Tab-separated table of C-alpha atoms in Angstrom:
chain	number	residue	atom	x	y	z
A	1	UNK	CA	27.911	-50.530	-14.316
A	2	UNK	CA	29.899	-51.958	-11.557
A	3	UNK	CA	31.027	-49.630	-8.830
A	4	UNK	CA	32.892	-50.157	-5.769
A	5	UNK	CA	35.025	-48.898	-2.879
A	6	UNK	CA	38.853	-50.435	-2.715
A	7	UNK	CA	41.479	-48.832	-0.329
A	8	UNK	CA	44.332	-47.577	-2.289
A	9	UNK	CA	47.576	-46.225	0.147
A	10	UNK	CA	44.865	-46.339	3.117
A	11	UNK	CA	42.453	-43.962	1.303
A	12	UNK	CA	38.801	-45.077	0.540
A	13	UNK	CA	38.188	-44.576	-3.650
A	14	UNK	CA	35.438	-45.224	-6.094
A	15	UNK	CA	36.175	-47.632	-8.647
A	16	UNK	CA	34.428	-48.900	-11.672
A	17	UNK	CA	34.721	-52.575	-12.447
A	18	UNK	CA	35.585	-53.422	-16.533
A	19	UNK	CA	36.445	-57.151	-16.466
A	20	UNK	CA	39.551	-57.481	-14.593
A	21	UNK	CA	40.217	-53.972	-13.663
A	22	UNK	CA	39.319	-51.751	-11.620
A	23	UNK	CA	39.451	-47.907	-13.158
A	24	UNK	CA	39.900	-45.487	-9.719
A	25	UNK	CA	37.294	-42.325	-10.154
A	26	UNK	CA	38.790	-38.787	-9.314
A	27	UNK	CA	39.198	-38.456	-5.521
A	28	UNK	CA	38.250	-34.989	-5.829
A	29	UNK	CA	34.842	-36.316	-7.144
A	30	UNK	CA	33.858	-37.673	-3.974
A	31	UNK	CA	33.015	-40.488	-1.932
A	32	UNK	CA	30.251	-43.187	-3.507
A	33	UNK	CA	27.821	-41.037	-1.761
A	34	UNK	CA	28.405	-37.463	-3.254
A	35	UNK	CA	28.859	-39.459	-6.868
A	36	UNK	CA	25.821	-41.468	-6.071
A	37	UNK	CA	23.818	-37.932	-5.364
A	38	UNK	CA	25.351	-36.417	-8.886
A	39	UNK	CA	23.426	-38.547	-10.594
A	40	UNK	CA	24.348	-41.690	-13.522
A	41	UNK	CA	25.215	-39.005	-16.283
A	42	UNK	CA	28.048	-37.469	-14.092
A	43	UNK	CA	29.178	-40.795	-13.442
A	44	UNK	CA	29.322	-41.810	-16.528
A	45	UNK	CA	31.175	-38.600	-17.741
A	46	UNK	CA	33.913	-39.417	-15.228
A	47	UNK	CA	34.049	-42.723	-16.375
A	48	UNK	CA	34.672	-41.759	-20.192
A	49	UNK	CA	38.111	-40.074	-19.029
A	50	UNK	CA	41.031	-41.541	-20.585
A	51	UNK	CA	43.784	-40.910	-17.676
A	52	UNK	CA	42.148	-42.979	-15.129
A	53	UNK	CA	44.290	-44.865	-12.847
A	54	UNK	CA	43.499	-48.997	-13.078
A	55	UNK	CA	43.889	-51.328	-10.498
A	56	UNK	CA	43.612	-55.025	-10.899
A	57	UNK	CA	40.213	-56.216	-9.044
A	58	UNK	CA	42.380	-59.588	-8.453
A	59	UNK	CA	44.916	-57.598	-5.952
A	60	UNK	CA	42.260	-54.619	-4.885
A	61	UNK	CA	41.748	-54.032	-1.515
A	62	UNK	CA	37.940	-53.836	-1.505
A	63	UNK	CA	35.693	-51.932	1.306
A	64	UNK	CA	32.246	-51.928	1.856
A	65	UNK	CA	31.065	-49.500	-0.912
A	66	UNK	CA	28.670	-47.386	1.151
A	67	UNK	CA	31.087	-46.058	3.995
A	68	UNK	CA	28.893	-42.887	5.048
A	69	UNK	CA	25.840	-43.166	6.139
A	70	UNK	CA	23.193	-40.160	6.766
A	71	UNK	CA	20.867	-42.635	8.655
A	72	UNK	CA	20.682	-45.928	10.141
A	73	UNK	CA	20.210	-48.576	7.482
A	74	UNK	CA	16.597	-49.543	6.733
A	75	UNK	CA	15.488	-53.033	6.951
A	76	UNK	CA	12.639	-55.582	5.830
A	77	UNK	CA	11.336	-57.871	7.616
A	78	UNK	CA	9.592	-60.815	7.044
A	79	UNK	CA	9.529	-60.326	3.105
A	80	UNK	CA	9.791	-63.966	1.739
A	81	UNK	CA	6.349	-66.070	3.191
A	82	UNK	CA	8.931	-68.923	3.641
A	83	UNK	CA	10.592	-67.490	6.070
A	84	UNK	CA	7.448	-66.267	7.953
A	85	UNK	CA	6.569	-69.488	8.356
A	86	UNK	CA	9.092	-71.380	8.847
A	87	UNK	CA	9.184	-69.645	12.220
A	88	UNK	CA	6.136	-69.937	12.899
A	89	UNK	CA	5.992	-71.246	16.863
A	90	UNK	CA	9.472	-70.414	17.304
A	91	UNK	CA	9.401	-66.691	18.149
A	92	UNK	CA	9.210	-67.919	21.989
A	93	UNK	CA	5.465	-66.389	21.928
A	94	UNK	CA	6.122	-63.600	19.906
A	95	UNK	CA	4.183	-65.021	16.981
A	96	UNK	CA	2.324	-62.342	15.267
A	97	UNK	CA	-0.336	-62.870	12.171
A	98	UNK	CA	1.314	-62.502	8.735
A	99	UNK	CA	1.468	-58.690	7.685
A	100	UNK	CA	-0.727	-57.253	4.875
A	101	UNK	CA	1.920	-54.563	4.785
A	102	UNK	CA	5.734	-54.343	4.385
A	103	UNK	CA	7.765	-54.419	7.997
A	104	UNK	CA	10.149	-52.142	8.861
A	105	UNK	CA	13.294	-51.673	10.563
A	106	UNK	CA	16.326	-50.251	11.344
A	107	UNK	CA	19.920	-50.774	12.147
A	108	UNK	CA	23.096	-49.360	13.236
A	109	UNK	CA	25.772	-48.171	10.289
A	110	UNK	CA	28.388	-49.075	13.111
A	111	UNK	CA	27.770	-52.610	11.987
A	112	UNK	CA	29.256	-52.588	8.627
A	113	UNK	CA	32.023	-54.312	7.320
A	114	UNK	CA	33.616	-54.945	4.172
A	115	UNK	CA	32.419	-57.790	1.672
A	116	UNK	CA	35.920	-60.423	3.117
A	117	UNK	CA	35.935	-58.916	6.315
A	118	UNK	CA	35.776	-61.554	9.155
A	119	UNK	CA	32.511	-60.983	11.481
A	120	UNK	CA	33.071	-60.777	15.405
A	121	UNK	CA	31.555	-63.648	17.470
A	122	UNK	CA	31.309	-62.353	21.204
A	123	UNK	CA	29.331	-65.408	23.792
A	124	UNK	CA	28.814	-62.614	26.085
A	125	UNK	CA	26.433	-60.892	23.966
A	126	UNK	CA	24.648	-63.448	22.764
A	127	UNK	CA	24.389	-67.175	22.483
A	128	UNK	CA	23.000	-67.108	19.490
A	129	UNK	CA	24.414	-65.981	16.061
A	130	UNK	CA	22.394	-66.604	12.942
A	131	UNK	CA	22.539	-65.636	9.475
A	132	UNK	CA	20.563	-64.321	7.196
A	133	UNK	CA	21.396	-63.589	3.198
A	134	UNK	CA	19.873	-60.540	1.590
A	135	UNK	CA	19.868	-58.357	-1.605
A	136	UNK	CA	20.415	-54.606	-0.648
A	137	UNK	CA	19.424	-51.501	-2.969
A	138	UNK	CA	20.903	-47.851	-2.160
A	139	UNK	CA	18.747	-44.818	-3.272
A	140	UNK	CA	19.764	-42.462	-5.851
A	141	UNK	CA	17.926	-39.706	-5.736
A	142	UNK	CA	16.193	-37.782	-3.078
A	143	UNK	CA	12.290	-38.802	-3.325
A	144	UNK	CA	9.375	-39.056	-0.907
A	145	UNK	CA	5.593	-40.789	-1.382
A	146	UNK	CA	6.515	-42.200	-4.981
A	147	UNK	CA	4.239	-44.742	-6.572
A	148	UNK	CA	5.321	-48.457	-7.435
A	149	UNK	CA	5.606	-46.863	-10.789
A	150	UNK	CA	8.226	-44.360	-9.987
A	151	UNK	CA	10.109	-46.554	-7.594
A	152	UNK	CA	12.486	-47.790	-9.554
A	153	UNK	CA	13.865	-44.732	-10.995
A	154	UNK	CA	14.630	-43.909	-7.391
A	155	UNK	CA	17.039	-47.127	-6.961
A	156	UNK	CA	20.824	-46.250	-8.028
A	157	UNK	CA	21.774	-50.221	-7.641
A	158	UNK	CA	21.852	-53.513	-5.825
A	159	UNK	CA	24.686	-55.255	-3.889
A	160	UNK	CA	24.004	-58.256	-0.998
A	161	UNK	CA	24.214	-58.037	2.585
A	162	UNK	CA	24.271	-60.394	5.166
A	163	UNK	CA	22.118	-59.641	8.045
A	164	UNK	CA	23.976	-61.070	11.359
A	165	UNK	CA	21.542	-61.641	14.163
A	166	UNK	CA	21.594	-62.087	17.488
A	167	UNK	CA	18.403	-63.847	18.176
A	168	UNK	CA	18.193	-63.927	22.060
A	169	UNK	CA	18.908	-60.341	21.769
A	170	UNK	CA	15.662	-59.865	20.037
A	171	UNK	CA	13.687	-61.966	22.143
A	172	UNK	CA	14.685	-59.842	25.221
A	173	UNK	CA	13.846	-56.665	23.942
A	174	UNK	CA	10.396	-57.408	23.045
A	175	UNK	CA	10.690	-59.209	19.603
A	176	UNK	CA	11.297	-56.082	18.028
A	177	UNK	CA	14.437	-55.934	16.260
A	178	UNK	CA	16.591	-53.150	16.386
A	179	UNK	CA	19.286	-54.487	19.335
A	180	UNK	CA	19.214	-57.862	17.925
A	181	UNK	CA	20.624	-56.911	14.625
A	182	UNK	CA	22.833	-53.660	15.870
A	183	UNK	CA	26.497	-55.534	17.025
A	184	UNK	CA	29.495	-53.631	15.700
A	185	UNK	CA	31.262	-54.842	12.523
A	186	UNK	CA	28.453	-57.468	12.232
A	187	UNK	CA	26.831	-57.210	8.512
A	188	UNK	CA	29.305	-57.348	5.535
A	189	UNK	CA	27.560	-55.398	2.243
A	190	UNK	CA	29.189	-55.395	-1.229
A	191	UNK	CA	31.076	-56.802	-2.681
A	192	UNK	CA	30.338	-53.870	-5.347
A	193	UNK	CA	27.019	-52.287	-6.209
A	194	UNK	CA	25.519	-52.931	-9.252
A	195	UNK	CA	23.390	-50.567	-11.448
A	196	UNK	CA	19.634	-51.643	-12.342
A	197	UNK	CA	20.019	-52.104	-16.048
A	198	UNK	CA	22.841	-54.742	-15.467
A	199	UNK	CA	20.442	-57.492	-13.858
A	200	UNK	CA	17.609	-58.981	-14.096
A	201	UNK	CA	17.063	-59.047	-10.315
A	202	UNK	CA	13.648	-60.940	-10.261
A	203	UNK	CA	15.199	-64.072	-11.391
A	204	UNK	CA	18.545	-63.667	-9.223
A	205	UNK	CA	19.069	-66.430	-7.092
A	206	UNK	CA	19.948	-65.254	-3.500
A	207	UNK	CA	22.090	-67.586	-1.781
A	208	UNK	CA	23.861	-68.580	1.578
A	209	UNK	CA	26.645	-71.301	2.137
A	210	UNK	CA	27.650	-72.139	5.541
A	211	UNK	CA	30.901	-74.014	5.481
A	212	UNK	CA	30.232	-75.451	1.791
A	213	UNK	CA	26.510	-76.587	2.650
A	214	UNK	CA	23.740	-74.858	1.182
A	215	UNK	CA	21.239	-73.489	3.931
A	216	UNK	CA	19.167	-70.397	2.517
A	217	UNK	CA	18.583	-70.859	-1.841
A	218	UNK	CA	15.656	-68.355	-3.081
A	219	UNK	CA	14.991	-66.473	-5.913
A	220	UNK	CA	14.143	-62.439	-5.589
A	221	UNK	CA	10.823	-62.605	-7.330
A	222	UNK	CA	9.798	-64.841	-4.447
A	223	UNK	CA	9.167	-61.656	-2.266
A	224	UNK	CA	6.157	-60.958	-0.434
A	225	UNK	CA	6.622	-57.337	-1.269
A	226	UNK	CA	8.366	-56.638	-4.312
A	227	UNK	CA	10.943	-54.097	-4.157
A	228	UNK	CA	8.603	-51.368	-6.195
A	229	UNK	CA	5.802	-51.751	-3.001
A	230	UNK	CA	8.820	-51.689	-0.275
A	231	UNK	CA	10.016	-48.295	-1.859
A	232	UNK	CA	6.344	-47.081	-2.325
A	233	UNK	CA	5.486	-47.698	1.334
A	234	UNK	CA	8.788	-46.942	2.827
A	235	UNK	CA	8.837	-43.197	1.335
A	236	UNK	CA	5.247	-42.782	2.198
A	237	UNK	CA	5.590	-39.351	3.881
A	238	UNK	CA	9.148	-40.364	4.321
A	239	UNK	CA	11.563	-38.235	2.459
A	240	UNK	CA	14.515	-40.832	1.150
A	241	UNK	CA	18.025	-39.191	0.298
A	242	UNK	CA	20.548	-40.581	-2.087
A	243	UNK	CA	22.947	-42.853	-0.098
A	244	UNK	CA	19.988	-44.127	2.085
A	245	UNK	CA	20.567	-48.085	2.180
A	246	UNK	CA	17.407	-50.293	2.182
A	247	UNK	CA	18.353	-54.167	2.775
A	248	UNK	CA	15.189	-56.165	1.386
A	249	UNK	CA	14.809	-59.461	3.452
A	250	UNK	CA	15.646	-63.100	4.325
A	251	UNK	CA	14.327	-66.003	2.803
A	252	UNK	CA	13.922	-69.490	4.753
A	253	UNK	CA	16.834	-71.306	5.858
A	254	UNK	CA	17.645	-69.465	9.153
A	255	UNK	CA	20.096	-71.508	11.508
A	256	UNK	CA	17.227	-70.235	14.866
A	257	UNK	CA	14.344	-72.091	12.756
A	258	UNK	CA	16.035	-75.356	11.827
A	259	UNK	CA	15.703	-78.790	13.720
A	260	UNK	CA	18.214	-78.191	15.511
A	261	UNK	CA	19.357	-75.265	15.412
A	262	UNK	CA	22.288	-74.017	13.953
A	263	UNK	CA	23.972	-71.254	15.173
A	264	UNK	CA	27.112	-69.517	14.312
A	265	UNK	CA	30.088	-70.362	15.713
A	266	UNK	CA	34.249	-69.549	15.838
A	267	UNK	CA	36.325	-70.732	12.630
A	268	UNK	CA	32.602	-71.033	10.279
A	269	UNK	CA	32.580	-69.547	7.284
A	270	UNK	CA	29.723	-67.789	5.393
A	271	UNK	CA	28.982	-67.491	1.475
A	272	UNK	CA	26.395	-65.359	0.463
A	273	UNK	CA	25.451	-65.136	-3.755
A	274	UNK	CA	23.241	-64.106	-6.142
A	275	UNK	CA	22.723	-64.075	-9.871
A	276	UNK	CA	24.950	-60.224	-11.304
A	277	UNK	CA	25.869	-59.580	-8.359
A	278	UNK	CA	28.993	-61.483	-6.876
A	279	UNK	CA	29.717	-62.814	-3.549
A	280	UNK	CA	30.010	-61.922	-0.081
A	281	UNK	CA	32.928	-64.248	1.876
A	282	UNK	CA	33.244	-63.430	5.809
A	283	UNK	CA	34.892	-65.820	8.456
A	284	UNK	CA	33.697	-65.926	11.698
A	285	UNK	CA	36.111	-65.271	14.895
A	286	UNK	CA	36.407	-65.090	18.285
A	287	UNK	CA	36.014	-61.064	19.617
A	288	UNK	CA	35.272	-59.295	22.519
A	289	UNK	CA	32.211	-56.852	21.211
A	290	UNK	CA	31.508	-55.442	24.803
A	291	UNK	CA	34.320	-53.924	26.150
A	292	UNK	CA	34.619	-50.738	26.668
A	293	UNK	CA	38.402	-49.881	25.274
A	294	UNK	CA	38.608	-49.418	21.602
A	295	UNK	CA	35.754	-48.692	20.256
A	296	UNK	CA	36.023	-47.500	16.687
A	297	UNK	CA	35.189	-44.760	15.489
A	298	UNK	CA	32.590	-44.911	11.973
A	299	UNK	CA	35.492	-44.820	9.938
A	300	UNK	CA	37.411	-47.336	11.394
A	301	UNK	CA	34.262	-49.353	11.712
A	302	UNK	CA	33.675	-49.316	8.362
């Protein structure tokens, strides 16, 4: 199953992807959240209706499927040894010794955007914008200290995310994360998520494009931590609610560790892929992040 958000007449609906279609859920049923929280069998039952509106996916207007959050969104770090070390002497002497454990972060929800949305580029907050491709789960049920055994019947589905950095940022405020990677409308997610028994994620291929050229290629069973342990030692005394958003980590190929560097800049665009589950596409453009006038509110953020 293949579920997304599209705007239809300005309004944010749930939609199920068959082929070329898109088949628009009840509005009265909810948001992806509340459907996520009632569980596959109700969504399934609303699926089986016969007088379901269809929209082509060609001509859909498609949003970032998770548009309420209860919670910042959780992060990984450091989850594919490649990318540990390919840093390695580049943290501006913030090196740390690699972790036995899974690291973890968080981030604003302000800084979602949809899977074609074009990402902000603002020189006066940082100098230096980097990329960084991911594959993202959402959690469907409400769970807390689960084994690596019952992890995966906690995961609803997978979509990708792109995890826009700012790495100066993060270097300023002590190497830990949580301003470096918290710029408004900064990380596209989508472009749909994707349930579990529709992939075989292990042997996805994660992938991110940078004006046609190939700079981050990894497959998901290269993780340090598989995605049983991360849910195992995330919900360690941690209750996790349905809707909770868990992006899973970065492989090598980050612009800040390359010789030289790459950063992001005005008019590039970004491709990020894997194997099931589509494509993120995001220009970037010139923006001014840091003014004070017209801030959005979470629903026009998202």
């Amino acid at each position: 199953m293949r579920l997304c958000t599209v705007k239809v007449s300005g309004t944010p609906r749930v939609g199920l992807i068959e082929a070329d279609r898109i088949s628009l859920l009840p509005a009265e049923a909810g948001d992806m959240v509340a459907l996520i929280a009632q569980g596959r069998v109700a969504i399934d039952r609303l699926a089986a209706r016969g007088d379901l509106e269809a929209v082509p996916l060609v001509q859909a207007d498609l949003m970032a499927p998770i548009q309420r959050f209860g919670r910042d969104v959780l992060c990984t770090g450091w989850n594919y040894w490649d990318h540990f070390e390919e840093s390695r002497g580049k943290r501006e002497g913030q090196d740390v010794d690699r972790p036995k454990a899974p690291t973890f972060f968080t981030k604003s929800p302000s800084t979602i955007v949809g899977p074609y949305d074009d990402i902000g580029l603002d020189g006066h907050i940082s100098a230096k914008w980097d990329y960084e491709a991911e594959v993202a789960l959402v959690i469907g049920k409400r769970c807390r200290s689960v084994s690596q055994a019952e992890a995966p019947d906690c995961v609803f589905g997978y979509f990708l995310a792109n995890d826009v950095s700012q790495r100066d940022l993060q270097r300023r405020h002590g190497g830990q994360w949580l301003k470096g990677k918290s710029i408004d409308r900064t990380m596209p997610i989508g472009p749909w998520i994707v349930t579990p028994d529709e992939l075989d994620l292990p042997e996805a291929q994660l992938e991110l494009r940078l004006n046609g050229q190939v700079m981050q290629s990894a497959f998901v069973k290269q993780m340090a931590f598989p995605i049983a342990e991360l849910i195992a030692e995330l919900s360690f005394g941690m209750t996790l609610e349905p809707g909770d958003v868990l992006i899973t980590g970065t492989p090598s190929g980050i612009g800040n560790a390359r010789e030289p560097q790459v950063f992001l800049r005005a008019g590039d665009e970004m491709v990020v892929s894997a194997t099931g589950l589509g494509e993120l596409r995001n220009r970037v453009v010139s923006a001014n992040l840091h003014g004070t006038t017209d801030i959005p509110s979470m629903s026009e953020a998202l």
